C-alpha positions as YAML, in Angstrom:
chain: A
units: angstrom
residues:
- id: 1
  name: GLU
  ca: [-25.47, 22.86, -8.33]
- id: 2
  name: PHE
  ca: [-23.97, 19.41, -8.55]
- id: 3
  name: ALA
  ca: [-25.91, 16.21, -9.07]
- id: 4
  name: GLU
  ca: [-22.95, 14.06, -8.05]
- id: 5
  name: VAL
  ca: [-19.47, 14.45, -6.55]
- id: 6
  name: ILE
  ca: [-16.55, 12.11, -7.26]
- id: 7
  name: THR
  ca: [-13.22, 12.57, -5.51]
- id: 8
  name: SER
  ca: [-9.82, 11.00, -5.37]
- id: 9
  name: PRO
  ca: [-9.42, 9.20, -2.04]
- id: 10
  name: SER
  ca: [-6.16, 11.03, -1.27]
- id: 11
  name: GLU
  ca: [-6.20, 13.14, 1.89]
- id: 12
  name: ARG
  ca: [-5.68, 16.46, 0.11]
- id: 13
  name: ALA
  ca: [-8.46, 15.76, -2.41]
- id: 14
  name: LEU
  ca: [-10.83, 14.72, 0.37]
- id: 15
  name: GLU
  ca: [-10.07, 17.94, 2.28]
- id: 16
  name: THR
  ca: [-10.79, 20.00, -0.84]
- id: 17
  name: THR
  ca: [-13.99, 18.06, -1.51]
- id: 18
  name: GLU
  ca: [-15.25, 18.57, 2.02]
- id: 19
  name: LEU
  ca: [-14.55, 22.31, 1.86]
- id: 20
  name: ILE
  ca: [-16.51, 22.58, -1.39]
- id: 21
  name: ILE
  ca: [-19.53, 20.53, -0.35]
- id: 22
  name: GLU
  ca: [-19.80, 21.29, 3.40]
- id: 23
  name: SER
  ca: [-22.55, 23.90, 3.02]
- id: 24
  name: ARG
  ca: [-24.27, 22.15, 0.12]
- id: 25
  name: GLY
  ca: [-25.39, 19.00, 1.91]
- id: 26
  name: LEU
  ca: [-23.92, 16.75, -0.78]
- id: 27
  name: LEU
  ca: [-22.41, 13.31, -0.44]
- id: 28
  name: TYR
  ca: [-19.42, 12.15, -2.43]
- id: 29
  name: GLN
  ca: [-17.97, 8.93, -3.69]
- id: 30
  name: LYS
  ca: [-14.28, 8.07, -3.75]
- id: 31
  name: ASP
  ca: [-12.76, 6.73, -6.94]
- id: 32
  name: GLU
  ca: [-9.18, 5.44, -7.07]
- id: 33
  name: THR
  ca: [-9.21, 5.80, -10.86]
- id: 34
  name: ILE
  ca: [-8.72, 9.56, -10.47]
- id: 35
  name: MET
  ca: [-5.73, 9.36, -8.09]
- id: 36
  name: GLU
  ca: [-2.57, 11.29, -8.94]
- id: 37
  name: MET
  ca: [0.11, 9.58, -11.01]
- id: 38
  name: ASP
  ca: [1.94, 7.03, -8.84]
- id: 39
  name: MET
  ca: [5.51, 8.28, -8.70]
- id: 40
  name: GLY
  ca: [6.92, 5.15, -7.04]
- id: 41
  name: PRO
  ca: [10.34, 5.84, -5.48]
- id: 42
  name: TRP
  ca: [10.03, 9.55, -6.34]
- id: 43
  name: GLN
  ca: [6.98, 9.97, -4.09]
- id: 44
  name: GLY
  ca: [7.63, 12.67, -1.50]
- id: 45
  name: LEU
  ca: [10.93, 13.82, -3.02]
- id: 46
  name: MET
  ca: [11.64, 17.40, -4.07]
- id: 47
  name: LYS
  ca: [12.20, 17.98, -7.79]
- id: 48
  name: SER
  ca: [15.86, 18.79, -7.08]
- id: 49
  name: GLU
  ca: [16.30, 15.46, -5.24]
- id: 50
  name: ILE
  ca: [14.74, 13.55, -8.14]
- id: 51
  name: ARG
  ca: [17.03, 15.29, -10.66]
- id: 52
  name: GLU
  ca: [20.05, 14.47, -8.51]
- id: 53
  name: GLN
  ca: [19.17, 10.85, -7.64]
- id: 54
  name: TYR
  ca: [17.53, 9.82, -10.95]
- id: 55
  name: PRO
  ca: [19.02, 12.09, -13.65]
- id: 56
  name: ASP
  ca: [18.37, 9.80, -16.64]
- id: 57
  name: ALA
  ca: [14.83, 8.84, -15.62]
- id: 58
  name: TYR
  ca: [14.00, 12.47, -14.80]
- id: 59
  name: GLY
  ca: [15.31, 13.57, -18.19]
- id: 60
  name: CYS
  ca: [13.08, 11.01, -19.87]
- id: 61
  name: PHE
  ca: [10.11, 12.02, -17.67]
- id: 62
  name: MET
  ca: [10.44, 15.64, -18.77]
- id: 63
  name: ASN
  ca: [11.65, 15.25, -22.37]
- id: 64
  name: SER
  ca: [10.23, 11.95, -23.64]
- id: 65
  name: PRO
  ca: [7.20, 11.15, -21.47]
- id: 66
  name: GLN
  ca: [6.02, 8.50, -23.93]
- id: 67
  name: LEU
  ca: [9.19, 6.51, -23.13]
- id: 68
  name: TYR
  ca: [9.29, 7.13, -19.37]
- id: 69
  name: GLN
  ca: [9.48, 4.00, -17.19]
- id: 70
  name: ASN
  ca: [10.41, 3.92, -13.52]
- id: 71
  name: GLU
  ca: [10.44, 0.86, -11.30]
- id: 72
  name: ASP
  ca: [7.34, 0.64, -9.09]
- id: 73
  name: ALA
  ca: [5.93, 3.83, -10.65]
- id: 74
  name: GLU
  ca: [3.17, 4.56, -13.09]
- id: 75
  name: SER
  ca: [4.07, 5.51, -16.67]
- id: 76
  name: PHE
  ca: [2.40, 8.21, -18.75]
- id: 77
  name: ILE
  ca: [0.87, 5.39, -20.79]
- id: 78
  name: ASP
  ca: [-0.70, 4.09, -17.56]
- id: 79
  name: ILE
  ca: [-2.15, 7.46, -16.52]
- id: 80
  name: TYR
  ca: [-3.49, 8.10, -20.03]
- id: 81
  name: LYS
  ca: [-5.19, 4.69, -19.92]
- id: 82
  name: ARG
  ca: [-6.80, 5.55, -16.57]
- id: 83
  name: ALA
  ca: [-7.95, 8.90, -17.97]
- id: 84
  name: GLU
  ca: [-9.41, 7.25, -21.07]
- id: 85
  name: ASP
  ca: [-11.17, 4.60, -18.96]
- id: 86
  name: PHE
  ca: [-12.62, 7.24, -16.63]
- id: 87
  name: LEU
  ca: [-13.90, 9.36, -19.51]
- id: 88
  name: GLN
  ca: [-15.43, 6.29, -21.16]
- id: 89
  name: GLU
  ca: [-17.15, 5.40, -17.90]
- id: 90
  name: LEU
  ca: [-18.57, 8.93, -17.66]
- id: 91
  name: LYS
  ca: [-19.78, 8.85, -21.27]
- id: 92
  name: SER
  ca: [-21.54, 5.51, -20.81]
- id: 93
  name: SER
  ca: [-23.11, 6.37, -17.45]
- id: 94
  name: LYS
  ca: [-26.71, 7.42, -17.11]
- id: 95
  name: GLN
  ca: [-25.66, 10.35, -14.92]
- id: 96
  name: THR
  ca: [-27.35, 13.65, -15.72]
- id: 97
  name: GLY
  ca: [-26.68, 17.10, -14.38]
- id: 98
  name: ASN
  ca: [-23.46, 18.68, -13.23]
- id: 99
  name: LEU
  ca: [-20.75, 16.42, -11.90]
- id: 100
  name: LEU
  ca: [-17.98, 17.71, -9.63]
- id: 101
  name: ILE
  ca: [-14.69, 15.83, -9.90]
- id: 102
  name: VAL
  ca: [-11.87, 16.54, -7.45]
- id: 103
  name: SER
  ca: [-8.58, 15.08, -8.61]
- id: 104
  name: HIS
  ca: [-4.91, 15.96, -9.16]
- id: 105
  name: GLY
  ca: [-2.79, 17.91, -11.62]
- id: 106
  name: LEU
  ca: [-1.19, 15.19, -13.72]
- id: 107
  name: PHE
  ca: [-4.36, 13.12, -13.87]
- id: 108
  name: ILE
  ca: [-6.46, 16.14, -14.85]
- id: 109
  name: LYS
  ca: [-3.89, 17.06, -17.48]
- id: 110
  name: ALA
  ca: [-4.10, 13.51, -18.86]
- id: 111
  name: LEU
  ca: [-7.91, 13.93, -19.02]
- id: 112
  name: PHE
  ca: [-7.58, 17.22, -20.90]
- id: 113
  name: LEU
  ca: [-5.02, 15.88, -23.36]
- id: 114
  name: THR
  ca: [-7.16, 12.80, -23.99]
- id: 115
  name: ILE
  ca: [-10.17, 15.02, -24.72]
- id: 116
  name: LYS
  ca: [-8.06, 17.22, -27.01]
- id: 117
  name: GLY
  ca: [-6.48, 14.23, -28.77]
- id: 118
  name: ILE
  ca: [-2.94, 15.26, -27.80]
- id: 119
  name: GLU
  ca: [-0.33, 12.50, -27.74]
- id: 120
  name: ILE
  ca: [1.70, 11.54, -24.67]
- id: 121
  name: LYS
  ca: [4.92, 12.81, -26.28]
- id: 122
  name: ASP
  ca: [3.43, 16.32, -26.12]
- id: 123
  name: PHE
  ca: [2.38, 16.10, -22.45]
- id: 124
  name: TRP
  ca: [4.60, 18.98, -21.32]
- id: 125
  name: THR
  ca: [3.73, 21.31, -24.22]
- id: 126
  name: GLU
  ca: [0.34, 22.06, -22.66]
- id: 127
  name: PRO
  ca: [-0.04, 24.44, -19.68]
- id: 128
  name: THR
  ca: [0.29, 23.12, -16.14]
- id: 129
  name: VAL
  ca: [-2.94, 22.41, -14.26]
- id: 130
  name: GLU
  ca: [-2.78, 24.63, -11.17]
- id: 131
  name: GLY
  ca: [-4.00, 23.38, -7.80]
- id: 132
  name: THR
  ca: [-7.63, 24.41, -7.12]
- id: 133
  name: SER
  ca: [-8.16, 25.48, -10.75]
- id: 134
  name: LEU
  ca: [-11.64, 25.03, -12.16]
- id: 135
  name: SER
  ca: [-12.41, 23.48, -15.51]
- id: 136
  name: ILE
  ca: [-15.61, 22.48, -17.28]
- id: 137
  name: VAL
  ca: [-15.99, 19.54, -19.62]
- id: 138
  name: LYS
  ca: [-19.23, 19.22, -21.54]
- id: 139
  name: ILE
  ca: [-20.20, 15.64, -22.32]
- id: 140
  name: ASP
  ca: [-23.14, 14.96, -24.60]
- id: 141
  name: ALA
  ca: [-24.15, 12.78, -27.53]
- id: 142
  name: GLU
  ca: [-21.73, 14.68, -29.77]
- id: 143
  name: GLY
  ca: [-18.72, 13.92, -27.56]
- id: 144
  name: MET
  ca: [-16.61, 15.82, -25.05]
- id: 145
  name: LYS
  ca: [-15.42, 19.40, -25.10]
- id: 146
  name: LEU
  ca: [-13.42, 21.51, -22.67]
- id: 147
  name: THR
  ca: [-15.42, 24.71, -22.30]
- id: 148
  name: LEU
  ca: [-13.31, 26.17, -19.47]
- id: 149
  name: GLU
  ca: [-9.75, 25.18, -18.62]
- id: 150
  name: GLY
  ca: [-7.65, 26.17, -15.63]
- id: 151
  name: ASP
  ca: [-9.78, 29.01, -14.26]
- id: 152
  name: MET
  ca: [-8.05, 30.51, -11.23]
- id: 153
  name: SER
  ca: [-10.24, 33.62, -10.93]
- id: 154
  name: HIS
  ca: [-11.55, 32.43, -7.55]
- id: 155
  name: ALA
  ca: [-7.97, 32.69, -6.24]
- id: 156
  name: ASN
  ca: [-7.45, 36.21, -7.64]
- id: 157
  name: VAL
  ca: [-4.44, 35.07, -9.66]
- id: 158
  name: GLY
  ca: [-6.58, 34.61, -12.76]
- id: 159
  name: SER
  ca: [-5.47, 32.48, -15.61]
- id: 160
  name: VAL
  ca: [-8.36, 31.36, -17.77]
- id: 161
  name: ARG
  ca: [-8.02, 29.47, -21.03]
- id: 162
  name: GLU
  ca: [-11.29, 29.23, -22.95]
...
């Protein structure tokens, strides 16, 4: 059971949240901190269109994420900062019990890499966070630890990294 539910305010995250909690009688709060990375002018484009229209920026995005900058878009430094701030807020809260967080792939990956102490330059060396995957982060006085990462067993395509 969940003591609290926090979701990104994006439509797809809200739909997922409502599906999860509909029979549980839980309420949720929206938090813009856990929104997906703002892709600026790339938003809504296919990967092939981005590669074609922004070849240099896309190359940097994929090969040197620590250096990536795109006008009107969020950088990896920005999303890491949001992830760090969110984790710090969780650590300092008085919340007890299980917390359900519904967010997005790149933001969740930034959370995981922050917890693991992995630098931005190594963002793409870690596995992709699949949509609807389940992960568990234990937060206590000793710190934070990923105890389950990317569980897809509920979707019968099963990739679990423990």
